[in-house]
Short mmCIF file of C-alpha atoms in Angstrom, two decimals:
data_model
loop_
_atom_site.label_atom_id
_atom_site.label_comp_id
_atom_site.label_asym_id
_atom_site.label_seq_id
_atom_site.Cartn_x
_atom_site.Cartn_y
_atom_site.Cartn_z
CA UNK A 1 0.00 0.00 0.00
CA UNK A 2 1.49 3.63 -1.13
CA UNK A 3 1.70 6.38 1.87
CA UNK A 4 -0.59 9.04 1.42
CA UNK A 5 1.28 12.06 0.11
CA UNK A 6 -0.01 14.35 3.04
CA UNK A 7 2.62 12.02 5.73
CA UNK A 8 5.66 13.63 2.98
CA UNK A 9 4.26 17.26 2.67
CA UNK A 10 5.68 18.00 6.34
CA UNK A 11 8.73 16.97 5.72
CA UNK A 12 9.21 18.88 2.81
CA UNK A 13 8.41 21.68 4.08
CA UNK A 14 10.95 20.71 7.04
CA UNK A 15 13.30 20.39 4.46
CA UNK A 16 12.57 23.60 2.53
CA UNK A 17 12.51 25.59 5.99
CA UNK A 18 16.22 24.04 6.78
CA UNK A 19 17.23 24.80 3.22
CA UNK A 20 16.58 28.82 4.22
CA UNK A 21 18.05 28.45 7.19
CA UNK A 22 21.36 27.49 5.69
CA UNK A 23 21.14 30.15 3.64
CA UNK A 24 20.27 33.00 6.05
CA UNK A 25 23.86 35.07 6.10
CA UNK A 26 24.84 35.74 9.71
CA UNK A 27 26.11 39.60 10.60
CA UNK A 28 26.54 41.33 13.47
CA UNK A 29 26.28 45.44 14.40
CA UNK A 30 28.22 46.23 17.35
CA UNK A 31 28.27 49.18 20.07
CA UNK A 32 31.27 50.66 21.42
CA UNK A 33 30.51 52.93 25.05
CA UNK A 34 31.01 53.04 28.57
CA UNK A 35 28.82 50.56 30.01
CA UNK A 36 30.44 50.37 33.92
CA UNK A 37 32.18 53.29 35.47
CA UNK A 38 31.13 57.13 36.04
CA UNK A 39 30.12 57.37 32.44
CA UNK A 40 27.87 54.35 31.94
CA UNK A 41 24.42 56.12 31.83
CA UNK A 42 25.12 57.69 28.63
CA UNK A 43 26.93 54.87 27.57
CA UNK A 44 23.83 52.32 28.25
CA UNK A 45 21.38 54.38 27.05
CA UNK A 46 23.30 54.47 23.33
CA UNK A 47 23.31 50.52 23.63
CA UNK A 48 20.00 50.63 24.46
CA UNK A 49 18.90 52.66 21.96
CA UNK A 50 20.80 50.64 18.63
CA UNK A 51 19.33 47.25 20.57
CA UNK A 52 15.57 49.20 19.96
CA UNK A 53 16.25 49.50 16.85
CA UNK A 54 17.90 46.04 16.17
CA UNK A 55 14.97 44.27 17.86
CA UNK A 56 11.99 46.30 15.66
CA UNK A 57 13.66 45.31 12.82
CA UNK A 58 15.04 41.50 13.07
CA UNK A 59 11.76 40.03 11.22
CA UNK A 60 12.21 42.32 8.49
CA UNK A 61 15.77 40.76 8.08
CA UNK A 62 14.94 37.51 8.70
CA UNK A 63 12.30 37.72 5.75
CA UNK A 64 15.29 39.25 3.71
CA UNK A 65 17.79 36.09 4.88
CA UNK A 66 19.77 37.61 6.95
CA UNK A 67 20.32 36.98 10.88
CA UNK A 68 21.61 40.06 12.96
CA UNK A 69 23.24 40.13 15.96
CA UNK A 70 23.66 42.83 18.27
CA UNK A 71 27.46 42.74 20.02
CA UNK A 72 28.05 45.50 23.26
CA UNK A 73 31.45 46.27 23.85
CA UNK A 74 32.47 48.22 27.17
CA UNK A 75 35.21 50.78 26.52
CA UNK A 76 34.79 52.54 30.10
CA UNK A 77 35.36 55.97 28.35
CA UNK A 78 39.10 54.88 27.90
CA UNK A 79 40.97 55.06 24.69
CA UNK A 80 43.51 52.78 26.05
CA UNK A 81 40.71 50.44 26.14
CA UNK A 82 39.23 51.77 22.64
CA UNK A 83 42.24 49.94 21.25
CA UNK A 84 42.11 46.27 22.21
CA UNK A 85 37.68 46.53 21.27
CA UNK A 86 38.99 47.91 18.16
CA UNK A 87 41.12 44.55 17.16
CA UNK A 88 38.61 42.07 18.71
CA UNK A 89 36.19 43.86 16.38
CA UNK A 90 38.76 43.44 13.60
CA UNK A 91 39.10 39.92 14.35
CA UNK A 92 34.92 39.26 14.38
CA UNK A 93 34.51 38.99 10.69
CA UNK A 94 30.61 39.30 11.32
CA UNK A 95 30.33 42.29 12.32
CA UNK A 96 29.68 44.61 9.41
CA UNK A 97 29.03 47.66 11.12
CA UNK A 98 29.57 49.66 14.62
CA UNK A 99 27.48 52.53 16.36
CA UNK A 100 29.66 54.47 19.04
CA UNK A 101 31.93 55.34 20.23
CA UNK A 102 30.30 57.84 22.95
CA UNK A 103 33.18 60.07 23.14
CA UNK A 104 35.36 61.67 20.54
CA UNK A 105 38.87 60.21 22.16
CA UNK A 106 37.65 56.68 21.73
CA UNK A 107 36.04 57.28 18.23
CA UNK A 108 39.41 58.51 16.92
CA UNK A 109 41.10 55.33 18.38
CA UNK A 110 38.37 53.24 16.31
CA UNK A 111 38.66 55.92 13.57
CA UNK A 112 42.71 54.99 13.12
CA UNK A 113 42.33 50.95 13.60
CA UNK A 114 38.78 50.94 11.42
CA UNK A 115 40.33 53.17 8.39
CA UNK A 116 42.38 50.15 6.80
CA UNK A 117 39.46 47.79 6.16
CA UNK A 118 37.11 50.35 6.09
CA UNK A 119 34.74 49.21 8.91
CA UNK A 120 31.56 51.37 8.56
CA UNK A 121 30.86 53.30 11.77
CA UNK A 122 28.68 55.75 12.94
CA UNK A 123 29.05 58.38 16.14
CA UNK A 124 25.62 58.86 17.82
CA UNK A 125 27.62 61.08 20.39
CA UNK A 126 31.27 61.90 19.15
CA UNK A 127 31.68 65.61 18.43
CA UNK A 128 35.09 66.63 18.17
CA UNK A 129 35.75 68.53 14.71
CA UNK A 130 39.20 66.63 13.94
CA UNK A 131 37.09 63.49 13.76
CA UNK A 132 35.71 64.13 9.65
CA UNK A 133 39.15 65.93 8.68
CA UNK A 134 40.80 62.38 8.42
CA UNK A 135 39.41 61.46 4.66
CA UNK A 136 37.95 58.31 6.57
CA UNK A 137 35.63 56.88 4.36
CA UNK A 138 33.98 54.50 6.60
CA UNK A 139 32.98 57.65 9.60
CA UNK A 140 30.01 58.99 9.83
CA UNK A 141 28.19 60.89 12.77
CA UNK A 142 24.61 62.03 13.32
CA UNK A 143 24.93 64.55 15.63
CA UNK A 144 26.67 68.45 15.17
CA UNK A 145 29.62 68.91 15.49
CA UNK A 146 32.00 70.81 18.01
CA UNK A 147 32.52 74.02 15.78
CA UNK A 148 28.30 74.17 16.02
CA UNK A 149 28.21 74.32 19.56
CA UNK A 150 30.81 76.57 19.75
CA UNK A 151 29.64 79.28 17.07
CA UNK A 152 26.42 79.12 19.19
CA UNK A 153 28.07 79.20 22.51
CA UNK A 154 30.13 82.20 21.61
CA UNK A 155 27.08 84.34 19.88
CA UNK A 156 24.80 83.46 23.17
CA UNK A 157 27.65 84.61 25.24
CA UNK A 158 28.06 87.83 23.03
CA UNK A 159 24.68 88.62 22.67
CA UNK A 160 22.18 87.76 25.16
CA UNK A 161 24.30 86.97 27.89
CA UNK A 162 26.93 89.86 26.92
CA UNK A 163 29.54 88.57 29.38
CA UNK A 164 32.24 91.00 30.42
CA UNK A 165 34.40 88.03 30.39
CA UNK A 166 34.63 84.50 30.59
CA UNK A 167 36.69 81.77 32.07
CA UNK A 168 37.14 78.66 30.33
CA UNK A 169 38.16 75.52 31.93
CA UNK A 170 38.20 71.90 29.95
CA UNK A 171 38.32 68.30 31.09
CA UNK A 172 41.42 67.38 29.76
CA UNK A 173 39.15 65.06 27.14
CA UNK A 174 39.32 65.18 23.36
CA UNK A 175 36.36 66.79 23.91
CA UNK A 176 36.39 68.82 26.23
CA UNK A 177 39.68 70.64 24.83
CA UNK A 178 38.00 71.05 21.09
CA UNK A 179 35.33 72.83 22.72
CA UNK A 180 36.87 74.86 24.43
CA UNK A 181 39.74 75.69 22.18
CA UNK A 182 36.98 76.64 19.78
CA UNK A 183 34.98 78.62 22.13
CA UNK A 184 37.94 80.81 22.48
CA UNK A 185 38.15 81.59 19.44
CA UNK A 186 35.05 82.61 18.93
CA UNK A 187 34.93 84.70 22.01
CA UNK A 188 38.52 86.41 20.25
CA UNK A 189 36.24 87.14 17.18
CA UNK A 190 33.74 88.71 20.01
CA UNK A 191 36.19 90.61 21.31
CA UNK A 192 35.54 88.98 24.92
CA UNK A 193 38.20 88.51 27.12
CA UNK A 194 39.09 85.31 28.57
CA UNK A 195 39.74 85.38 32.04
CA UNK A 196 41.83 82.35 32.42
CA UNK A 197 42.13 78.60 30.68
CA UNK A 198 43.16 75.38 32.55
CA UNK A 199 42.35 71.97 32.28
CA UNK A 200 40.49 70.06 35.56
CA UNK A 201 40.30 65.89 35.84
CA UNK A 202 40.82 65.53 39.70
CA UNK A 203 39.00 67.19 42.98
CA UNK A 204 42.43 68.60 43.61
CA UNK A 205 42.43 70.33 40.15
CA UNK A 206 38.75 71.35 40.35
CA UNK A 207 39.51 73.03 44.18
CA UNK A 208 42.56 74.94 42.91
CA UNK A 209 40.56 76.15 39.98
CA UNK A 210 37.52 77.64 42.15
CA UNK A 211 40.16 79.47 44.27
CA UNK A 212 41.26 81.25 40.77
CA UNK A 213 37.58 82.07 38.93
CA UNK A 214 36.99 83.11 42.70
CA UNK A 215 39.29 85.79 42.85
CA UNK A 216 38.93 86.75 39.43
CA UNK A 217 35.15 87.79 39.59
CA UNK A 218 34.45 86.77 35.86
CA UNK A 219 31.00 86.53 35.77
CA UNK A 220 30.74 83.31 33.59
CA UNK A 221 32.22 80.28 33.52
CA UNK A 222 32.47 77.95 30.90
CA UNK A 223 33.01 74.48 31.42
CA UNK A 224 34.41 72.15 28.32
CA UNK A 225 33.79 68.53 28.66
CA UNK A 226 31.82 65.33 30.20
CA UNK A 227 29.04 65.07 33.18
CA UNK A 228 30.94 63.27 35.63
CA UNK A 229 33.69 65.78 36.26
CA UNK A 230 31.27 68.74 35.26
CA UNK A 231 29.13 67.83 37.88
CA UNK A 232 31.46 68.13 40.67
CA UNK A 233 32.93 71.00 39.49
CA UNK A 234 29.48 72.80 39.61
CA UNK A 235 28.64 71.54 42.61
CA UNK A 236 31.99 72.40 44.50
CA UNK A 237 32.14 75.79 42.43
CA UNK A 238 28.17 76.94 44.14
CA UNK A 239 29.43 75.37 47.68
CA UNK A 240 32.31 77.93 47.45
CA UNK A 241 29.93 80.52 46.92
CA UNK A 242 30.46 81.75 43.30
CA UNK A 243 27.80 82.71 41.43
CA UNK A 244 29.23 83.14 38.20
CA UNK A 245 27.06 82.00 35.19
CA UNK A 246 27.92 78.54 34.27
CA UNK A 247 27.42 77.35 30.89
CA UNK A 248 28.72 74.08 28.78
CA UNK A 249 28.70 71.65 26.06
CA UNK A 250 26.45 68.88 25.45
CA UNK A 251 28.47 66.75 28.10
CA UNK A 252 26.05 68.32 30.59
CA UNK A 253 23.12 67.13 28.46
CA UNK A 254 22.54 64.14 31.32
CA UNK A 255 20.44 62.99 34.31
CA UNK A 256 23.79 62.17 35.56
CA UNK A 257 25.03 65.31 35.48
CA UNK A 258 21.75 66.45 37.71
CA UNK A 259 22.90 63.74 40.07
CA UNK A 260 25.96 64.56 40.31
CA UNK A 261 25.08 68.48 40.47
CA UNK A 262 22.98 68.90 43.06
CA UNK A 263 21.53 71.76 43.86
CA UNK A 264 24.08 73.40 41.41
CA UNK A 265 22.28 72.33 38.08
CA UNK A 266 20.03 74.98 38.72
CA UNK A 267 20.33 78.04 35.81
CA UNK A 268 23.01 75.77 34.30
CA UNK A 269 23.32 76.55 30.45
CA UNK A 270 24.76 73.97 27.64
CA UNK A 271 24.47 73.79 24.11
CA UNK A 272 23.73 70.57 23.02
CA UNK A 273 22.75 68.50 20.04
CA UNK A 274 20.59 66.37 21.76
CA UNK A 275 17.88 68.16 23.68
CA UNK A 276 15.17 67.16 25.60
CA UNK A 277 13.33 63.69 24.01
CA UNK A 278 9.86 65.45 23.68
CA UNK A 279 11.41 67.95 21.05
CA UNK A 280 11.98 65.14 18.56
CA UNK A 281 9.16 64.39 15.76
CA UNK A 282 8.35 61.07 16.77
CA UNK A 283 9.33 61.01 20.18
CA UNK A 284 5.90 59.70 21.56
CA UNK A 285 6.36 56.40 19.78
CA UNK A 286 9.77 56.41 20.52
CA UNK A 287 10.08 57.22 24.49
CA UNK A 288 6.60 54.84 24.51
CA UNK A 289 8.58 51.80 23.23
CA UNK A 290 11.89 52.68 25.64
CA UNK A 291 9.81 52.54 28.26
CA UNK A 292 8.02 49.50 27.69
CA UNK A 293 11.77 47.63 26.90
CA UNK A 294 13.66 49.47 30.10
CA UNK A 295 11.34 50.54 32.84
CA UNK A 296 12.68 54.01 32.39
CA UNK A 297 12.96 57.23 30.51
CA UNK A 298 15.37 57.74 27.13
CA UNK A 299 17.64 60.34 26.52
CA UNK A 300 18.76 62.10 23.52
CA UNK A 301 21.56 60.38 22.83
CA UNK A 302 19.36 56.95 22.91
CA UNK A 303 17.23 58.52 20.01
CA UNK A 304 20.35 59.96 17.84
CA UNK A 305 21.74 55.99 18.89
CA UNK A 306 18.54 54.52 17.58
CA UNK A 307 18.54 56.45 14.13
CA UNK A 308 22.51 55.72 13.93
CA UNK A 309 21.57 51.61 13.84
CA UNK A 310 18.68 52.03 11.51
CA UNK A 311 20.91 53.66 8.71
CA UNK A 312 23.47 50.81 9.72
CA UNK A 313 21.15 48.12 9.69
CA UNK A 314 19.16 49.84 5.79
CA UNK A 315 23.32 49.46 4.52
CA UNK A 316 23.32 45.99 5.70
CA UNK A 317 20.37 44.87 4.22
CA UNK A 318 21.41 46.91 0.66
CA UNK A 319 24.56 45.64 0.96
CA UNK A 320 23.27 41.85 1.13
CA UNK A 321 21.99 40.03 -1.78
CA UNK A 322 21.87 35.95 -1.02
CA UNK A 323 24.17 34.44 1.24
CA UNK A 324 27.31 36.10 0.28
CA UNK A 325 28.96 37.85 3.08
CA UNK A 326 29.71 41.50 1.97
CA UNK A 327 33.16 43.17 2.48
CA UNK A 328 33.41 45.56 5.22
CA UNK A 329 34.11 48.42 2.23
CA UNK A 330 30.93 47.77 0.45
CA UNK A 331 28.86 48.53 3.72
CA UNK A 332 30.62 51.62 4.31
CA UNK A 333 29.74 52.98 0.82
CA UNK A 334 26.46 52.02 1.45
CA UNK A 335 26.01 54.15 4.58
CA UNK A 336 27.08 56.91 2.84
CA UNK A 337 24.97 56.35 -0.23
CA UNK A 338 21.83 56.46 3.01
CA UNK A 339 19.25 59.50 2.88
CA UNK A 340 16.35 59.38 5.26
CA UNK A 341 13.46 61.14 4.99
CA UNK A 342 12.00 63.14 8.03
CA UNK A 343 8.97 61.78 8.52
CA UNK A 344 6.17 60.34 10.95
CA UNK A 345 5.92 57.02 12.76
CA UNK A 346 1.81 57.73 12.73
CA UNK A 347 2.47 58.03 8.75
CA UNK A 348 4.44 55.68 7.74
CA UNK A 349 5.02 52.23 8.57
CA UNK A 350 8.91 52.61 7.27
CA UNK A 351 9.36 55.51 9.50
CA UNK A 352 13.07 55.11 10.67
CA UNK A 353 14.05 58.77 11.39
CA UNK A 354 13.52 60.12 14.89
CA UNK A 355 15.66 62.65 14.51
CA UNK A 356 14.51 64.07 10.75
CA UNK A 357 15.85 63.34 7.72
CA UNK A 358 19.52 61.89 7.62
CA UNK A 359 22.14 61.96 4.88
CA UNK A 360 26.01 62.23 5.09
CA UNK A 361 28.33 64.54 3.42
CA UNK A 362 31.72 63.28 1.96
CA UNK A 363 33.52 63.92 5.23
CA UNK A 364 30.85 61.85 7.02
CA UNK A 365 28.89 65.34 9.02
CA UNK A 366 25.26 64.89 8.65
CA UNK A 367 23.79 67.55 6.33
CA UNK A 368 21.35 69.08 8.69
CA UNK A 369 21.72 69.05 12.05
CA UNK A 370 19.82 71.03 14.79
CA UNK A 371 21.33 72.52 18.04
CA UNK A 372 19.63 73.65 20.83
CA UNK A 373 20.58 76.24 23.59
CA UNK A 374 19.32 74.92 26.83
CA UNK A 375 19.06 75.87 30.45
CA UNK A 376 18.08 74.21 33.78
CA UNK A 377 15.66 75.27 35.70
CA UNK A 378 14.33 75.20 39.46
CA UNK A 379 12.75 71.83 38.97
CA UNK A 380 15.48 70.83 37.81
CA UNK A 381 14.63 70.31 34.21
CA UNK A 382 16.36 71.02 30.97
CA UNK A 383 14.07 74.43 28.91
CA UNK A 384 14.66 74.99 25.55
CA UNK A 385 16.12 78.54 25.18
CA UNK A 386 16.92 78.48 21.62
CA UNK A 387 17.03 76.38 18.54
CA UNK A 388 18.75 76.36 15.28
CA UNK A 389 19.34 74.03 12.21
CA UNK A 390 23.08 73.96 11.11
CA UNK A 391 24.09 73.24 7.95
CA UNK A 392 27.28 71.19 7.19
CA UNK A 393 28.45 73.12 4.49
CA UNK A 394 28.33 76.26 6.65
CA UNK A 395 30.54 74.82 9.04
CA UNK A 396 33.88 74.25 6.50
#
């Protein structure tokens, strides 16, 4: 007696399924930011934001035949430790693509090991200028630049605030010194004085400086570099009594800096590419699916992480066609070849842009970008004082 045929459509259809299984092509996207130490909130949140992203997308890619993996690496802020991610990395032939670093000293560490086999990589948070003058191909960042937050810094200083002078301190960091080094300048062009410059990275430091903005009587300081030593120096700078204006970079752009503030964050100023999350086009969709993954709010640089992994992961999936593997090189020319609409998550169902629409220039600046001016207030919450759209091309 002959089997029916219904006993051998299941296992053809076993078979078929195994068949695309074998031919699903396996890549991985990795992040690159300080997950422990004094840094790690920012540094989680950017994870957490590219693993959104990864995770509302790994259907569509599995329809497409390809499997994606999601790889955190823990650089702890440190260059030093920048350099042996950046050769494991190397070494993982699946990963296509990386989002990070967080800050500009590690990205140019990954910047110099990535260049050779043009690793595509994209900065959700890395805003030292130097960073796009190195011709590499395979860099990209979504956020402003440096020279932006300075040419704002140094016009709100000028004009609204109309400082008499200004001291300028920096946290020794990549990018903290760019900042600040460019704020000068533009307060030169202002013709307002600077009342001193020093670098700070230690209470020690931070206690010697108060003394000298103490006995100076600027009435601003501004502060160049990250929330963890910004925060104390606030905080020790009110308990000494001064009550100079303080104003900074985006480094302050952190619940971690309110932390570590105190009562200090109070009528704190910072420029800062980020912003508050509510001042982003989709941020209702957005902040409503952080908080149903993490228990807990998002902050900007989760959103500019989450828009970072979405042009990685569109290259990947261009770059892909069957079960070939793609060289590193193609993927980066595909991230550059990405432009992004701005558009509406209640519009479109291919809404991947939380930021507005995204597109590179050669030197791998997006080109638009928005900056805000922002200030702290009693409640302790970040108030949008200003807000401008800066154009790459006005920034050479």
């Amino acid at each position: 007696m002959k089997r029916p045929h219904r006993l051998i459509i299941p296992a053809a259809l076993s078979l078929l399924v195994a068949l695309s299984a074998a031919q699903a092509v396996s890549v991985s996207i990795a992040t690159v930011s300080p997950l422990t130490g004094d840094q790690s909130p920012t540094g989680i949140d950017l994870r957490r934001g590219v693993e959104l992203a990864v995770n509302a997308r790994i259907a569509e890619l599995k329809t497409a035949g390809i499997d994606l993996t999601l790889i955190p690496f823990d650089d702890q802020a440190s260059a030093t430790r920048g350099e042996q991610i950046a050769k494991t990395i190397l070494a993982t032939k699946s990963i296509l693509g990386v989002v990070g670093a967080n800050n500009s000293s590690v990205t140019n560490v990954l910047g110099e090991a990535f260049a050779a086999e043009k690793l595509a990589f994209i900065s959700p948070n890395s805003t030292n200028d130097a960073l796009s003058t190195h011709n590499w191909s395979n860099f990209n960042r979504v956020v402003s630049p440096n020279a932006a937050q300075v040419v704002a810094a140094a016009n709100y200083i000028a004009e609204t605030l109309r400082s008499t002078s200004v001291y300028v301190v920096s946290d020794n960091t990549a990018y903290g010194n760019g900042l600040t080094r460019g704020l000068i300048e533009g307060l030169k062009a202002a013709k307002i004085p600077v009342a001193g410059y020093v670098g700070v990275s230690t209470p020690a430091q931070i206690a010697s400086v108060i003394k000298k903005i103490k006995a100076s009587g600027t009435p601003l300081v501004y502060f160049g570099g990250t929330d963890d030593v910004g925060g104390q120096f606030v905080r020790d700078l009110r308990a000494a009594g001064v009550t100079a204006q303080f104003m900074g970079g985006d480094g302050l752009d952190s619940p971690s800096f309110i932390q570590r503030a105190g009562r200090g964050t109070v009528g704190v100023l910072y420029t800062s590419v980020n912003g508050p999350v509510n001042t982003f086009s989709n941020y209702l969709d957005f902040t409503g699916k952080f908080r149903a993954a993490y228990k807990t709010e998002p902050s900007g640089v989760a959103v500019y992480a989450y828009d970072a992994a979405n042009v990685m992961i569109s290259a990947l999936k261009s770059s892909i066609t069957g079960a070939t593997l793609p060289s590193r090189a193609v993927v980066s020319a595909a991230v550059r070849k990405i432009d992004l609409p701005a558009c509406f998550a209640s519009d479109k169902a291919d809404c991947l842009t939380i930021t507005g629409a995204l597109a590179f220039t050669s030197s791998g600046e997006r080109v638009r970008s928005r900056l805000l001016i922002m200030k702290y207030d009693e409640m302790y919450q970040a108030k949008m004082i200003k807000i401008q759209t800066v154009n790459a091309a006005d920034l050479k």
